[in-house]
PDB file of C-alpha atoms in Angstrom:
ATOM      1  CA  UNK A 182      -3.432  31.817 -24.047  1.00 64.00           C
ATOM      2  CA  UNK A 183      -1.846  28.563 -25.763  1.00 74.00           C
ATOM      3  CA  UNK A 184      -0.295  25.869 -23.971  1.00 82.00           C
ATOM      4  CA  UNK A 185       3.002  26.746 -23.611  1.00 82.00           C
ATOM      5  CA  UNK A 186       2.686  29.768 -22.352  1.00 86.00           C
ATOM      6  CA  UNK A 187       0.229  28.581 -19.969  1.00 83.00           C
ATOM      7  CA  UNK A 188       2.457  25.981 -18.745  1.00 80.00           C
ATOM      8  CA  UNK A 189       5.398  28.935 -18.254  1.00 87.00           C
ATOM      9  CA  UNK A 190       2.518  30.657 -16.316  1.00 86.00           C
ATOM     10  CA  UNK A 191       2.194  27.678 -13.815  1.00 84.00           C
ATOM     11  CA  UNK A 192       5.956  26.487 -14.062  1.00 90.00           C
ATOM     12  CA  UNK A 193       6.409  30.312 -12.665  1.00 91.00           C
ATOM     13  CA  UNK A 194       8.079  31.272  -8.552  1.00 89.00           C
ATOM     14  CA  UNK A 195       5.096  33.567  -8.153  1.00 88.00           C
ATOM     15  CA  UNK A 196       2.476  31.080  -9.254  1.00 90.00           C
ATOM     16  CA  UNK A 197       3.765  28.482  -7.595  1.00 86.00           C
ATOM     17  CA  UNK A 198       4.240  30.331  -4.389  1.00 88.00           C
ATOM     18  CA  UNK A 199       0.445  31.801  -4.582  1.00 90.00           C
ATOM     19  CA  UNK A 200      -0.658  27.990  -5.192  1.00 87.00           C
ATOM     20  CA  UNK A 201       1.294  26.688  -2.413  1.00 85.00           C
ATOM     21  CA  UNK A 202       0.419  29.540   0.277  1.00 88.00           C
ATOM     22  CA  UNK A 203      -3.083  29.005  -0.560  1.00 87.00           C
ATOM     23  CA  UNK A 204      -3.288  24.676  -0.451  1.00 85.00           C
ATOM     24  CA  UNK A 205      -0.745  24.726   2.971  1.00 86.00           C
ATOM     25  CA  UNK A 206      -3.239  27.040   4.523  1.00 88.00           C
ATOM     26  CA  UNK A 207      -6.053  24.358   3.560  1.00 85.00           C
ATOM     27  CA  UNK A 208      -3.899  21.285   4.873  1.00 83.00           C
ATOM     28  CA  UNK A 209      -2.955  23.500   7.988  1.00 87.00           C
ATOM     29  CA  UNK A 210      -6.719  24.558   9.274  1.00 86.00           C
ATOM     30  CA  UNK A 211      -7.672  20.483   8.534  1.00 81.00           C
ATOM     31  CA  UNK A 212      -4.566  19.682  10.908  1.00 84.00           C
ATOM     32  CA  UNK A 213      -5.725  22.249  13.111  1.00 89.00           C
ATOM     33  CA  UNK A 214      -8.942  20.551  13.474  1.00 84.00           C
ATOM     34  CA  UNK A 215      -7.840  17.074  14.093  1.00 78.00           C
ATOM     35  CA  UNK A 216      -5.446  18.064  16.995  1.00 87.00           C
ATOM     36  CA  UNK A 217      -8.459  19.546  18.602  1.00 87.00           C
ATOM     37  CA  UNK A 218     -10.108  16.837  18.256  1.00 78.00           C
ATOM     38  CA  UNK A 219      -7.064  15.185  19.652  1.00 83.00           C
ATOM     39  CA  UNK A 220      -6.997  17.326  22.090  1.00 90.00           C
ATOM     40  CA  UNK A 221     -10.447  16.419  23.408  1.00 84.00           C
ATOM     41  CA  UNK A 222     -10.724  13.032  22.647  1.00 81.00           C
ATOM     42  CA  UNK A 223      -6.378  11.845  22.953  1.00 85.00           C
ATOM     43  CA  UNK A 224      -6.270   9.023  20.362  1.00 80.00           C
ATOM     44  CA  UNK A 225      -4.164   7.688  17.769  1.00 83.00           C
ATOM     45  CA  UNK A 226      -6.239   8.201  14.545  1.00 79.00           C
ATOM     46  CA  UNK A 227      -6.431  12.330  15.313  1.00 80.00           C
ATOM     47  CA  UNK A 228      -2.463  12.647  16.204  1.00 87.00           C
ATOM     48  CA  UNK A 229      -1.703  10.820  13.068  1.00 87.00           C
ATOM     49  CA  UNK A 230      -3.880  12.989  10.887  1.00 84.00           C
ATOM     50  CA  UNK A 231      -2.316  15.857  12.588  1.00 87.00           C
ATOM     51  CA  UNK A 232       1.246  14.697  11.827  1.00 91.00           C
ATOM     52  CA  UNK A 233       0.202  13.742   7.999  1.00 89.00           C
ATOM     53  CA  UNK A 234      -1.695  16.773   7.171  1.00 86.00           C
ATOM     54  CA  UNK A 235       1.360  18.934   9.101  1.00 91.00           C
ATOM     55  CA  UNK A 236       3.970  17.658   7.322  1.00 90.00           C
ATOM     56  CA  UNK A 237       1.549  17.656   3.771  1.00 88.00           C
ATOM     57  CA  UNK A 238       1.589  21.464   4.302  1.00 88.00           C
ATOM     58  CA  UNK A 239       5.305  21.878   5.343  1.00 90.00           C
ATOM     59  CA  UNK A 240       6.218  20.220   2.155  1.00 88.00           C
ATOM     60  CA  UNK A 241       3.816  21.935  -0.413  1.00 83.00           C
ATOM     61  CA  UNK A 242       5.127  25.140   0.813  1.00 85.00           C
ATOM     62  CA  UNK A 243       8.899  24.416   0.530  1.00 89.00           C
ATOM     63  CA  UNK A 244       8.037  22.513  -2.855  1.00 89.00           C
ATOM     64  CA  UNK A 245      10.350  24.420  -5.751  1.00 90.00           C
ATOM     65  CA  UNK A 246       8.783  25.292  -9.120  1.00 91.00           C
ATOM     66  CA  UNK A 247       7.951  22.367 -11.321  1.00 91.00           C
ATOM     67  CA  UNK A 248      10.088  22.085 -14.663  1.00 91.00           C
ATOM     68  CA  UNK A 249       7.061  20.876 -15.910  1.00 92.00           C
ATOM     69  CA  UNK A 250       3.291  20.642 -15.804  1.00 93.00           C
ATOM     70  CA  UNK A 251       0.814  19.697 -17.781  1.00 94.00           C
ATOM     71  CA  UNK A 252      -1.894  21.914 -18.851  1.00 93.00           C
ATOM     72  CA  UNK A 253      -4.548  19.482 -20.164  1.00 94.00           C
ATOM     73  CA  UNK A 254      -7.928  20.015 -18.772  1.00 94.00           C
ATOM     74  CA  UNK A 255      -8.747  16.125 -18.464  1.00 96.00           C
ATOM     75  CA  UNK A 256      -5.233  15.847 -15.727  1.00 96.00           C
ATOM     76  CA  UNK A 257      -6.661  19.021 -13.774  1.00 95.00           C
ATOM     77  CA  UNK A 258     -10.297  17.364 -13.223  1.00 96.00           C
ATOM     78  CA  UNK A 259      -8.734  14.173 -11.696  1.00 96.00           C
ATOM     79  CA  UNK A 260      -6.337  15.580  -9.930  1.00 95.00           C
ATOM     80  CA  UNK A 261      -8.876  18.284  -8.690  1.00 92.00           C
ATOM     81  CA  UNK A 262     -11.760  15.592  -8.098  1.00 93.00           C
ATOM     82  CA  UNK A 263      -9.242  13.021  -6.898  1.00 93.00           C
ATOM     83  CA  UNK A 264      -7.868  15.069  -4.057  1.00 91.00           C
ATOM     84  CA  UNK A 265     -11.226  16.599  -2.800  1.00 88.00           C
ATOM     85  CA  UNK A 266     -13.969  14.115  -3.448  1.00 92.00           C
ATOM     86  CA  UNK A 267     -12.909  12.398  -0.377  1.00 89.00           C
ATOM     87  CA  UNK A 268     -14.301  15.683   2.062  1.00 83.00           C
ATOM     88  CA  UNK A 269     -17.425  13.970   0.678  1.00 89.00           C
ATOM     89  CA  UNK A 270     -17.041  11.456   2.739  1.00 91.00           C
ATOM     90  CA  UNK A 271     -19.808  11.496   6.174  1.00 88.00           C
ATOM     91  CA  UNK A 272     -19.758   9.584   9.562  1.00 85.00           C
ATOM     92  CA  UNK A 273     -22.114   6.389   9.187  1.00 90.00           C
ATOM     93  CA  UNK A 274     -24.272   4.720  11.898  1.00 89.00           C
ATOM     94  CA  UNK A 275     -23.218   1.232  10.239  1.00 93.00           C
ATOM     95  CA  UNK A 276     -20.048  -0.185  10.381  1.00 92.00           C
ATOM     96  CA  UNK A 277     -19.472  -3.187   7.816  1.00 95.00           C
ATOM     97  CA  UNK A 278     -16.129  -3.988   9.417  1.00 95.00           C
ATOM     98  CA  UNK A 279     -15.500  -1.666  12.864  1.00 92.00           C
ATOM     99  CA  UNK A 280     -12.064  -3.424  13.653  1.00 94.00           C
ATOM    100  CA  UNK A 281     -11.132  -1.759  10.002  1.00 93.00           C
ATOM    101  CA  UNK A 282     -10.026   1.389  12.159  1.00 90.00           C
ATOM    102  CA  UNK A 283      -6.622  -0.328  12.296  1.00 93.00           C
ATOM    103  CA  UNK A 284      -6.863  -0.165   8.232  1.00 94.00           C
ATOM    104  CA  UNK A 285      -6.853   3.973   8.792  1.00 92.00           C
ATOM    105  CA  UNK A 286      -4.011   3.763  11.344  1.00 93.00           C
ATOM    106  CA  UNK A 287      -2.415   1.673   8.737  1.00 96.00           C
ATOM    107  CA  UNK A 288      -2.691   4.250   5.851  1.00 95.00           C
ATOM    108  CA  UNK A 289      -2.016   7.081   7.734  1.00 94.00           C
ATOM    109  CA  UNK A 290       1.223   5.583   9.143  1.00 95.00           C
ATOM    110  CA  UNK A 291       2.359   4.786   5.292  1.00 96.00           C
ATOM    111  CA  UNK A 292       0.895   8.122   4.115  1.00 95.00           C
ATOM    112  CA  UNK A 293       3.328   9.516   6.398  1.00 94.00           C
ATOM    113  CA  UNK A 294       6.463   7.465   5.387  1.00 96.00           C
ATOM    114  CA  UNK A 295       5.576   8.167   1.881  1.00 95.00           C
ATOM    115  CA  UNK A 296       5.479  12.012   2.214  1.00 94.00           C
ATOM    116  CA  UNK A 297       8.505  11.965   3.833  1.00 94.00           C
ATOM    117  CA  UNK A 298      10.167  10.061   0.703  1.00 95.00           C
ATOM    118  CA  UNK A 299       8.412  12.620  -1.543  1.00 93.00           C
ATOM    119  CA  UNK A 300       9.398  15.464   0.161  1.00 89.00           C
ATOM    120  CA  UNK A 301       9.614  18.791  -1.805  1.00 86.00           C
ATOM    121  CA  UNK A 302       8.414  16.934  -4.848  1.00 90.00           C
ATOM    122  CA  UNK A 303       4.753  16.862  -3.953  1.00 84.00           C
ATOM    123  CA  UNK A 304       2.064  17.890  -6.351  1.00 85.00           C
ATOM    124  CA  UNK A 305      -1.746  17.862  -6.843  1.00 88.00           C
ATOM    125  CA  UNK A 306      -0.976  18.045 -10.562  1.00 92.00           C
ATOM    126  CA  UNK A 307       0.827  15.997 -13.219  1.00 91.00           C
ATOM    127  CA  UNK A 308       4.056  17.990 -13.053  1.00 92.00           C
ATOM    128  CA  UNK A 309       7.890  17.123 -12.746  1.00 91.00           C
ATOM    129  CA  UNK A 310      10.218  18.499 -10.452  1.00 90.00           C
ATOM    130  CA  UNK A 311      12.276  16.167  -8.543  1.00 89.00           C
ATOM    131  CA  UNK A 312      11.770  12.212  -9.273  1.00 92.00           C
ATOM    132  CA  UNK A 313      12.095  10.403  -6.353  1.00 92.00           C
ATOM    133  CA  UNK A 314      12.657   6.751  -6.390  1.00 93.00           C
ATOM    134  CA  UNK A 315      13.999   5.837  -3.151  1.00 94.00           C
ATOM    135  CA  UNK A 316      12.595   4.667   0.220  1.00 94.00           C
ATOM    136  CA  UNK A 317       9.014   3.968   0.287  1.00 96.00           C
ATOM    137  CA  UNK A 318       9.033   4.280  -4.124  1.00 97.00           C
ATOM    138  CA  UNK A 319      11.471   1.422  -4.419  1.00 95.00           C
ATOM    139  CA  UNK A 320       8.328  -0.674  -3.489  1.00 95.00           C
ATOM    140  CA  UNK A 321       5.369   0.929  -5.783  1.00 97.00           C
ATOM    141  CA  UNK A 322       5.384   3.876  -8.128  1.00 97.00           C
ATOM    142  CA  UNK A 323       2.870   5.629  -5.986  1.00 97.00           C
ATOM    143  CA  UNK A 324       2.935   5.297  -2.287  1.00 97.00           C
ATOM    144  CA  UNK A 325       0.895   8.231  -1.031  1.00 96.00           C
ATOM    145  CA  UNK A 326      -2.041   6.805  -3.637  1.00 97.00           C
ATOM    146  CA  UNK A 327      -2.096   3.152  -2.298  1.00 97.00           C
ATOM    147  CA  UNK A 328      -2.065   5.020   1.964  1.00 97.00           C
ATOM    148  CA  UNK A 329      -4.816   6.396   0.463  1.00 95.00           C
ATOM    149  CA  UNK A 330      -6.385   3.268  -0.874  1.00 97.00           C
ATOM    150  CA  UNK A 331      -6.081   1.604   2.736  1.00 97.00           C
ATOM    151  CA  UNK A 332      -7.223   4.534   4.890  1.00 95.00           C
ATOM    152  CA  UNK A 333     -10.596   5.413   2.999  1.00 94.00           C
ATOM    153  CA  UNK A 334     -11.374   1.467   2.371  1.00 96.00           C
ATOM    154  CA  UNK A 335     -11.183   1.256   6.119  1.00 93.00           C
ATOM    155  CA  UNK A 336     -13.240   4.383   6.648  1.00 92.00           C
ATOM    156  CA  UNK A 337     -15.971   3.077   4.284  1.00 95.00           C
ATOM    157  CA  UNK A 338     -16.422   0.053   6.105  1.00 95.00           C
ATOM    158  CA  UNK A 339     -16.057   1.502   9.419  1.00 90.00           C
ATOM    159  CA  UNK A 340     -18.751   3.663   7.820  1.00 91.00           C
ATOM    160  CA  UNK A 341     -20.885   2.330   5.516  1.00 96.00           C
ATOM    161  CA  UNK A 342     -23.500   3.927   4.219  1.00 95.00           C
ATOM    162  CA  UNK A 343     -24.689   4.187   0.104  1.00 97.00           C
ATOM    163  CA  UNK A 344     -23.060   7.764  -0.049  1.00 95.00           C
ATOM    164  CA  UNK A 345     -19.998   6.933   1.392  1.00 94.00           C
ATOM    165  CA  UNK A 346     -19.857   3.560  -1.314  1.00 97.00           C
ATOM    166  CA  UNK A 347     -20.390   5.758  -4.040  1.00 98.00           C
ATOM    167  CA  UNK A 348     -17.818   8.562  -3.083  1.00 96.00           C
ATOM    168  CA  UNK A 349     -15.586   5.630  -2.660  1.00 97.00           C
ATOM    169  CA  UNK A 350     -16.314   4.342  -5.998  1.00 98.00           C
ATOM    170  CA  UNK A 351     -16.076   7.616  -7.755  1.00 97.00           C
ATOM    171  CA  UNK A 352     -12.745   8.190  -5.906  1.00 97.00           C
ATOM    172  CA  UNK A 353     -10.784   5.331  -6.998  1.00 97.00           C
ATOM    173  CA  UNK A 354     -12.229   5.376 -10.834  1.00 97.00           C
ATOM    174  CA  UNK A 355     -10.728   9.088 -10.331  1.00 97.00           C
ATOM    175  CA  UNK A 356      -7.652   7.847  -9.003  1.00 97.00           C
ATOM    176  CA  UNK A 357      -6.586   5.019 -11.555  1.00 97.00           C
ATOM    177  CA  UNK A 358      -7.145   7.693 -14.393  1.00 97.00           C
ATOM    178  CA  UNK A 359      -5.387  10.472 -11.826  1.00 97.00           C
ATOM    179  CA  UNK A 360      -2.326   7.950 -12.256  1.00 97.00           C
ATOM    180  CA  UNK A 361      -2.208   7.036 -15.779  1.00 97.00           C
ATOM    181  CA  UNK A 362      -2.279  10.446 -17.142  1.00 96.00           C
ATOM    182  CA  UNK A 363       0.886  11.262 -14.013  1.00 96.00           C
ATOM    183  CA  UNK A 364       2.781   8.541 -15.497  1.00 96.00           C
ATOM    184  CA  UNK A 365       2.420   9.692 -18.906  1.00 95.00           C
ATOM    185  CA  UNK A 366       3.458  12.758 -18.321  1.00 95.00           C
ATOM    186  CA  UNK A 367       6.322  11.748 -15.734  1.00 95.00           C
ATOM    187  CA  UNK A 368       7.186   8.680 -18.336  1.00 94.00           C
ATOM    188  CA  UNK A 369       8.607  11.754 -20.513  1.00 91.00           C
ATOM    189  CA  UNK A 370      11.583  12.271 -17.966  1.00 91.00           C
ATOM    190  CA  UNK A 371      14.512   9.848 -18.596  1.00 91.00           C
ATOM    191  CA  UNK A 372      15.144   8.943 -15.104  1.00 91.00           C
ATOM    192  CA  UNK A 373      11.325   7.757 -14.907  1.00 95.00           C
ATOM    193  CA  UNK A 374      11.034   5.440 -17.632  1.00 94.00           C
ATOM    194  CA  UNK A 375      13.532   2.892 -16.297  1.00 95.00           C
ATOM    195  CA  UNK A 376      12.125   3.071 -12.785  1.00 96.00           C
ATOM    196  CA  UNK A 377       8.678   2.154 -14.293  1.00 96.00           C
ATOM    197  CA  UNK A 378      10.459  -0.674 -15.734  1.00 94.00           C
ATOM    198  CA  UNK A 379      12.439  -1.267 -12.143  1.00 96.00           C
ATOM    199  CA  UNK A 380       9.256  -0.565  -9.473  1.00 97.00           C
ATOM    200  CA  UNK A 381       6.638  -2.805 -11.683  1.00 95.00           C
ATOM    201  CA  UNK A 382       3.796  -2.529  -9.601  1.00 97.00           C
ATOM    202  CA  UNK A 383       1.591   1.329  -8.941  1.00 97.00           C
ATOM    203  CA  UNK A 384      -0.120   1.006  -5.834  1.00 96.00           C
ATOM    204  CA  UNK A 385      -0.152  -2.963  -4.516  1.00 93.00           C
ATOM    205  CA  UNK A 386       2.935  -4.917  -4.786  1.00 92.00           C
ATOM    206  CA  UNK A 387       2.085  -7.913  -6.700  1.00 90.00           C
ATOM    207  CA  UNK A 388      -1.313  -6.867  -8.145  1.00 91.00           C
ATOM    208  CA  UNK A 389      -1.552  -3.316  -9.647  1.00 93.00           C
TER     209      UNK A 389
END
């Protein structure tokens, strides 16, 4: 099968119904977990996870087809390994930093704004449907990415351990690539361009 039809294959309602069924189901049965866990031990970290992973589902479901995708193998292994690598992570007996569990809070509560700016337009891989620019985007080009970046940097050092460093390590090496090959393929779209030139900054205002 070449490439274009390939990409018309994913681009397609059925496909990206089947994907979307399938990944909401995921995000719903992690949810699931974390209000019971809320449920037996009431605190803020479980609720928000709840409410993140909730609204994560609710939005890949409703998500329209994208009018584009990529099909390159190298954008399908970060995106793949960027979004799971992280289940890697374990509890730790060692906590480099324990008051760092207001870093989670702190991710989770952006993670949440930012899905709600992204909306419909959410995607595991490089692929264009609506480009969003507004709200939590008018600050850096990739909000959900830097909630990530604070929530599992507080998790490592609320649990450090030499597995958890490296997962951490691999994650973010996976990450940086994960967003250079979405902006290339976004950077395509005439409405993007300029707002790479607008919104300078990816994940930290100021620094990257």
């Amino acid at each position: 099968m070449n490439s274009a039809r390939l990409a018309q294959l994913l681009c397609s309602p059925l496909t990206n119904a089947l994907a979307s069924a399938v990944l909401a189901a995921l995000w719903v049965l992690f949810a699931w977990s974390h209000y019971q866990a809320f449920i037996s031990h009431p605190g803020l970290s479980p609720i928000l996870v709840t409410i993140s992973e909730t609204l994560t589902a609710i939005f890949y479901v409703m998500r329209p087809p994208p009018r584009t995708i990529s099909v390159k193998p190298l954008d399908w292994l970060l995106a793949i390994g960027g979004t799971f690598m992280p289940l890697g992570f374990r509890p730790a007996e060692t906590a480099l930093m324990p008051a760092a569990s207001y870093l989670m809070v702190l991710g989770i509560l952006i993670q949440i704004l930012a899905l709600v700016s992204l909306n419909r337009s959410f995607a595991l891989v490089a692929a264009k449907r609506v480009i969003k620019t507004d709200f939590m985007y008018k600050w850096v080009r990739h909000p959900i990415y830097a909630s990530y970046v604070i929530t599992f940097t507080g998790y490592l050092l609320v649990n450090t351990s030499a597995i958890n460093a490296l997962i951490h390590a691999l994650w973010l090496a996976l990450m940086i690539g994960r967003i250079f090959r979405e902006e290339a393929h976004l950077s395509e779209d005439a409405i993007y361009r300029p707002y790479m030139q607008r919104v300078r900054y990816r994940l930290i205002p100021g620094v990257f």
